[in-house]
GROMACS .gro file of N, CA, C and O in nm:
model
  268
    1MET      N    1   0.082  -0.119   0.000
    1MET     CA    2   0.000   0.000   0.000
    1MET      C    3   0.087   0.127   0.000
    1MET      O    4   0.043   0.230  -0.046
    2LYS      N    5   0.209   0.116   0.050
    2LYS     CA    6   0.293   0.236   0.054
    2LYS      C    7   0.347   0.271  -0.085
    2LYS      O    8   0.393   0.383  -0.106
    3TYR      N    9   0.343   0.178  -0.180
    3TYR     CA   10   0.391   0.206  -0.316
    3TYR      C   11   0.281   0.263  -0.406
    3TYR      O   12   0.307   0.303  -0.519
    4PHE      N   13   0.160   0.265  -0.357
    4PHE     CA   14   0.047   0.312  -0.438
    4PHE      C   15   0.067   0.454  -0.491
    4PHE      O   16   0.047   0.478  -0.611
    5PRO      N   17   0.107   0.553  -0.410
    5PRO     CA   18   0.129   0.688  -0.464
    5PRO      C   19   0.238   0.693  -0.571
    5PRO      O   20   0.226   0.766  -0.670
    6VAL      N   21   0.341   0.613  -0.556
    6VAL     CA   22   0.450   0.609  -0.654
    6VAL      C   23   0.399   0.550  -0.786
    6VAL      O   24   0.424   0.604  -0.894
    7VAL      N   25   0.326   0.441  -0.777
    7VAL     CA   26   0.271   0.376  -0.897
    7VAL      C   27   0.172   0.470  -0.966
    7VAL      O   28   0.172   0.483  -1.089
    8LEU      N   29   0.091   0.538  -0.889
    8LEU     CA   30  -0.005   0.632  -0.944
    8LEU      C   31   0.066   0.746  -1.018
    8LEU      O   32   0.027   0.783  -1.129
    9CYS      N   33   0.171   0.800  -0.961
    9CYS     CA   34   0.248   0.907  -1.026
    9CYS      C   35   0.312   0.860  -1.156
    9CYS      O   36   0.313   0.932  -1.256
   10VAL      N   37   0.365   0.739  -1.157
   10VAL     CA   38   0.427   0.685  -1.278
   10VAL      C   39   0.322   0.666  -1.387
   10VAL      O   40   0.344   0.700  -1.503
   11LEU      N   41   0.205   0.615  -1.352
   11LEU     CA   42   0.098   0.598  -1.450
   11LEU      C   43   0.052   0.732  -1.508
   11LEU      O   44   0.030   0.744  -1.628
   12VAL      N   45   0.041   0.832  -1.424
   12VAL     CA   46   0.001   0.965  -1.471
   12VAL      C   47   0.106   1.022  -1.565
   12VAL      O   48   0.075   1.084  -1.667
   13LEU      N   49   0.232   1.002  -1.535
   13LEU     CA   50   0.340   1.051  -1.621
   13LEU      C   51   0.334   0.987  -1.759
   13LEU      O   52   0.348   1.056  -1.861
   14PHE      N   53   0.315   0.856  -1.765
   14PHE     CA   54   0.315   0.787  -1.894
   14PHE      C   55   0.189   0.815  -1.976
   14PHE      O   56   0.196   0.829  -2.097
   15THR      N   57   0.075   0.824  -1.912
   15THR     CA   58  -0.048   0.849  -1.987
   15THR      C   59  -0.063   0.996  -2.022
   15THR      O   60  -0.126   1.030  -2.121
   16GLY      N   61  -0.007   1.086  -1.944
   16GLY     CA   62  -0.017   1.229  -1.973
   16GLY      C   63   0.069   1.273  -2.089
   16GLY      O   64   0.043   1.374  -2.153
   17CYS      N   65   0.171   1.197  -2.121
   17CYS     CA   66   0.262   1.232  -2.231
   17CYS      C   67   0.220   1.171  -2.363
   17CYS      O   68   0.284   1.194  -2.464
   18TYR      N   69   0.114   1.092  -2.364
   18TYR     CA   70   0.069   1.027  -2.486
   18TYR      C   71   0.005   1.129  -2.578
   18TYR      O   72  -0.078   1.208  -2.538
   19SER      N   73   0.045   1.129  -2.703
   19SER     CA   74  -0.012   1.218  -2.803
   19SER      C   75  -0.050   1.135  -2.926
   19SER      O   76   0.036   1.068  -2.984
   20PRO      N   77  -0.177   1.138  -2.967
   20PRO     CA   78  -0.217   1.057  -3.083
   20PRO      C   79  -0.153   1.108  -3.211
   20PRO      O   80  -0.130   1.228  -3.228
   21GLU      N   81  -0.123   1.017  -3.300
   21GLU     CA   82  -0.064   1.054  -3.429
   21GLU      C   83  -0.171   1.117  -3.516
   21GLU      O   84  -0.283   1.067  -3.527
   22ARG      N   85  -0.138   1.227  -3.580
   22ARG     CA   86  -0.232   1.297  -3.668
   22ARG      C   87  -0.181   1.290  -3.811
   22ARG      O   88  -0.069   1.329  -3.839
   23ASP      N   89  -0.265   1.240  -3.898
   23ASP     CA   90  -0.228   1.222  -4.038
   23ASP      C   91  -0.324   1.305  -4.124
   23ASP      O   92  -0.414   1.252  -4.188
   24CYS      N   93  -0.308   1.436  -4.123
   24CYS     CA   94  -0.397   1.526  -4.194
   24CYS      C   95  -0.387   1.512  -4.345
   24CYS      O   96  -0.484   1.540  -4.416
   25ALA      N   97  -0.274   1.470  -4.397
   25ALA     CA   98  -0.255   1.458  -4.541
   25ALA      C   99  -0.352   1.357  -4.602
   25ALA      O  100  -0.392   1.371  -4.718
   26SER      N  101  -0.395   1.259  -4.527
   26SER     CA  102  -0.488   1.158  -4.578
   26SER      C  103  -0.628   1.214  -4.601
   26SER      O  104  -0.709   1.152  -4.669
   27TYR      N  105  -0.658   1.330  -4.546
   27TYR     CA  106  -0.792   1.388  -4.556
   27TYR      C  107  -0.798   1.512  -4.644
   27TYR      O  108  -0.896   1.585  -4.643
   28ARG      N  109  -0.694   1.538  -4.722
   28ARG     CA  110  -0.693   1.656  -4.809
   28ARG      C  111  -0.772   1.635  -4.936
   28ARG      O  112  -0.833   1.727  -4.987
   29THR      N  113  -0.770   1.515  -4.990
   29THR     CA  114  -0.844   1.485  -5.111
   29THR      C  115  -0.922   1.356  -5.093
   29THR      O  116  -0.880   1.266  -5.020
   30GLY      N  117  -1.041   1.351  -5.156
   30GLY     CA  118  -1.121   1.230  -5.150
   30GLY      C  119  -1.266   1.260  -5.122
   30GLY      O  120  -1.309   1.376  -5.115
   31THR      N  121  -1.345   1.155  -5.105
   31THR     CA  122  -1.486   1.166  -5.072
   31THR      C  123  -1.504   1.113  -4.930
   31THR      O  124  -1.457   1.005  -4.897
   32PHE      N  125  -1.574   1.191  -4.848
   32PHE     CA  126  -1.588   1.158  -4.706
   32PHE      C  127  -1.733   1.169  -4.664
   32PHE      O  128  -1.811   1.242  -4.724
   33GLU      N  129  -1.771   1.097  -4.559
   33GLU     CA  130  -1.903   1.106  -4.500
   33GLU      C  131  -1.890   1.137  -4.352
   33GLU      O  132  -1.798   1.089  -4.285
   34PHE      N  133  -1.984   1.217  -4.303
   34PHE     CA  134  -1.986   1.255  -4.162
   34PHE      C  135  -2.127   1.232  -4.110
   34PHE      O  136  -2.224   1.281  -4.169
   35GLU      N  137  -2.142   1.157  -4.002
   35GLU     CA  138  -2.272   1.132  -3.941
   35GLU      C  139  -2.280   1.206  -3.809
   35GLU      O  140  -2.184   1.208  -3.732
   36THR      N  141  -2.398   1.265  -3.783
   36THR     CA  142  -2.419   1.334  -3.657
   36THR      C  143  -2.564   1.315  -3.613
   36THR      O  144  -2.651   1.279  -3.693
   37TYR      N  145  -2.590   1.336  -3.487
   37TYR     CA  146  -2.722   1.324  -3.429
   37TYR      C  147  -2.788   1.462  -3.431
   37TYR      O  148  -2.738   1.555  -3.368
   38LEU      N  149  -2.898   1.478  -3.506
   38LEU     CA  150  -2.964   1.608  -3.523
   38LEU      C  151  -3.113   1.592  -3.508
   38LEU      O  152  -3.176   1.516  -3.583
   39ASN      N  153  -3.172   1.663  -3.413
   39ASN     CA  154  -3.317   1.661  -3.389
   39ASN      C  155  -3.373   1.519  -3.373
   39ASN      O  156  -3.475   1.483  -3.430
   40GLY      N  157  -3.302   1.437  -3.300
   40GLY     CA  158  -3.350   1.304  -3.268
   40GLY      C  159  -3.322   1.198  -3.373
   40GLY      O  160  -3.371   1.086  -3.361
   41GLU      N  161  -3.247   1.228  -3.476
   41GLU     CA  162  -3.214   1.129  -3.577
   41GLU      C  163  -3.069   1.145  -3.623
   41GLU      O  164  -3.010   1.251  -3.610
   42ILE      N  165  -3.015   1.039  -3.679
   42ILE     CA  166  -2.879   1.043  -3.733
   42ILE      C  167  -2.887   1.089  -3.878
   42ILE      O  168  -2.961   1.032  -3.958
   43VAL      N  169  -2.813   1.195  -3.911
   43VAL     CA  170  -2.809   1.248  -4.047
   43VAL      C  171  -2.667   1.236  -4.100
   43VAL      O  172  -2.570   1.238  -4.026
   44THR      N  173  -2.656   1.226  -4.233
   44THR     CA  174  -2.527   1.207  -4.297
   44THR      C  175  -2.499   1.323  -4.391
   44THR      O  176  -2.585   1.364  -4.468
   45SER      N  177  -2.379   1.373  -4.383
   45SER     CA  178  -2.330   1.476  -4.474
   45SER      C  179  -2.218   1.414  -4.555
   45SER      O  180  -2.130   1.349  -4.502
   46ARG      N  181  -2.222   1.431  -4.687
   46ARG     CA  182  -2.117   1.377  -4.774
   46ARG      C  183  -2.044   1.494  -4.838
   46ARG      O  184  -2.107   1.587  -4.888
   47PHE      N  185  -1.911   1.491  -4.838
   47PHE     CA  186  -1.836   1.598  -4.900
   47PHE      C  187  -1.719   1.544  -4.979
   47PHE      O  188  -1.665   1.438  -4.951
   48VAL      N  189  -1.685   1.619  -5.084
   48VAL     CA  190  -1.578   1.583  -5.176
   48VAL      C  191  -1.474   1.693  -5.168
   48VAL      O  192  -1.506   1.811  -5.179
   49ARG      N  193  -1.348   1.655  -5.151
   49ARG     CA  194  -1.239   1.751  -5.144
   49ARG      C  195  -1.137   1.722  -5.254
   49ARG      O  196  -1.105   1.608  -5.282
   50ASN      N  197  -1.086   1.831  -5.315
   50ASN     CA  198  -0.969   1.819  -5.400
   50ASN      C  199  -0.868   1.921  -5.351
   50ASN      O  200  -0.878   1.968  -5.240
   51ASP      N  201  -0.772   1.959  -5.431
   51ASP     CA  202  -0.664   2.046  -5.384
   51ASP      C  203  -0.711   2.182  -5.333
   51ASP      O  204  -0.655   2.237  -5.240
   52SER      N  205  -0.817   2.238  -5.393
   52SER     CA  206  -0.851   2.376  -5.359
   52SER      C  207  -0.998   2.398  -5.324
   52SER      O  208  -1.036   2.509  -5.287
   53ILE      N  209  -1.083   2.297  -5.334
   53ILE     CA  210  -1.226   2.319  -5.314
   53ILE      C  211  -1.289   2.201  -5.240
   53ILE      O  212  -1.242   2.088  -5.249
   54GLU      N  213  -1.395   2.231  -5.164
   54GLU     CA  214  -1.472   2.128  -5.095
   54GLU      C  215  -1.618   2.146  -5.132
   54GLU      O  216  -1.671   2.256  -5.122
   55ILE      N  217  -1.683   2.039  -5.176
   55ILE     CA  218  -1.824   2.042  -5.212
   55ILE      C  219  -1.899   1.955  -5.112
   55ILE      O  220  -1.871   1.835  -5.099
   56ASP      N  221  -1.994   2.016  -5.040
   56ASP     CA  222  -2.067   1.949  -4.934
   56ASP      C  223  -2.211   1.925  -4.978
   56ASP      O  224  -2.276   2.015  -5.031
   57HIS      N  225  -2.261   1.801  -4.958
   57HIS     CA  226  -2.399   1.765  -4.989
   57HIS      C  227  -2.467   1.727  -4.858
   57HIS      O  228  -2.425   1.631  -4.793
   58PHE      N  229  -2.572   1.802  -4.821
   58PHE     CA  230  -2.640   1.778  -4.694
   58PHE      C  231  -2.788   1.809  -4.709
   58PHE      O  232  -2.825   1.921  -4.747
   59GLN      N  233  -2.873   1.712  -4.684
   59GLN     CA  234  -3.018   1.723  -4.689
   59GLN      C  235  -3.065   1.786  -4.820
   59GLN      O  236  -3.148   1.877  -4.823
   60GLY      N  237  -3.014   1.738  -4.932
   60GLY     CA  238  -3.056   1.783  -5.063
   60GLY      C  239  -2.998   1.917  -5.106
   60GLY      O  240  -3.035   1.969  -5.210
   61LYS      N  241  -2.912   1.974  -5.027
   61LYS     CA  242  -2.851   2.103  -5.061
   61LYS      C  243  -2.701   2.084  -5.083
   61LYS      O  244  -2.638   1.998  -5.022
   62THR      N  245  -2.645   2.168  -5.170
   62THR     CA  246  -2.503   2.162  -5.201
   62THR      C  247  -2.438   2.295  -5.163
   62THR      O  248  -2.494   2.402  -5.191
   63ASP      N  249  -2.322   2.287  -5.101
   63ASP     CA  250  -2.247   2.406  -5.060
   63ASP      C  251  -2.102   2.385  -5.101
   63ASP      O  252  -2.050   2.275  -5.098
   64THR      N  253  -2.037   2.493  -5.139
   64THR     CA  254  -1.898   2.488  -5.182
   64THR      C  255  -1.815   2.585  -5.101
   64THR      O  256  -1.859   2.694  -5.070
   65SER      N  257  -1.694   2.542  -5.068
   65SER     CA  258  -1.601   2.631  -4.998
   65SER      C  259  -1.462   2.606  -5.050
   65SER      O  260  -1.430   2.502  -5.105
   66SER      N  261  -1.377   2.707  -5.033
   66SER     CA  262  -1.237   2.693  -5.073
   66SER      C  263  -1.150   2.746  -4.961
   66SER      O  264  -1.193   2.822  -4.877
   67GLY      N  265  -1.027   2.704  -4.964
   67GLY     CA  266  -0.943   2.752  -4.855
   67GLY      C  267  -0.801   2.721  -4.868
   67GLY      O  268  -0.730   2.664  -4.928
   0.00000   0.00000   0.00000
């Protein structure tokens, strides 16, 4: 029982330094779907990205953005 604070501190040190790998390059181009819970139901948004433009299709409407 006397080692519990030491073990707890070591666990906090190792888990606090964990950083998930981020691979943003994989999401720059392609077709993607996003699901969310809206007004009591799950809705899906589909969007297409290329180098300079994103086209979003949601509930029968289309929106375009660039960036």
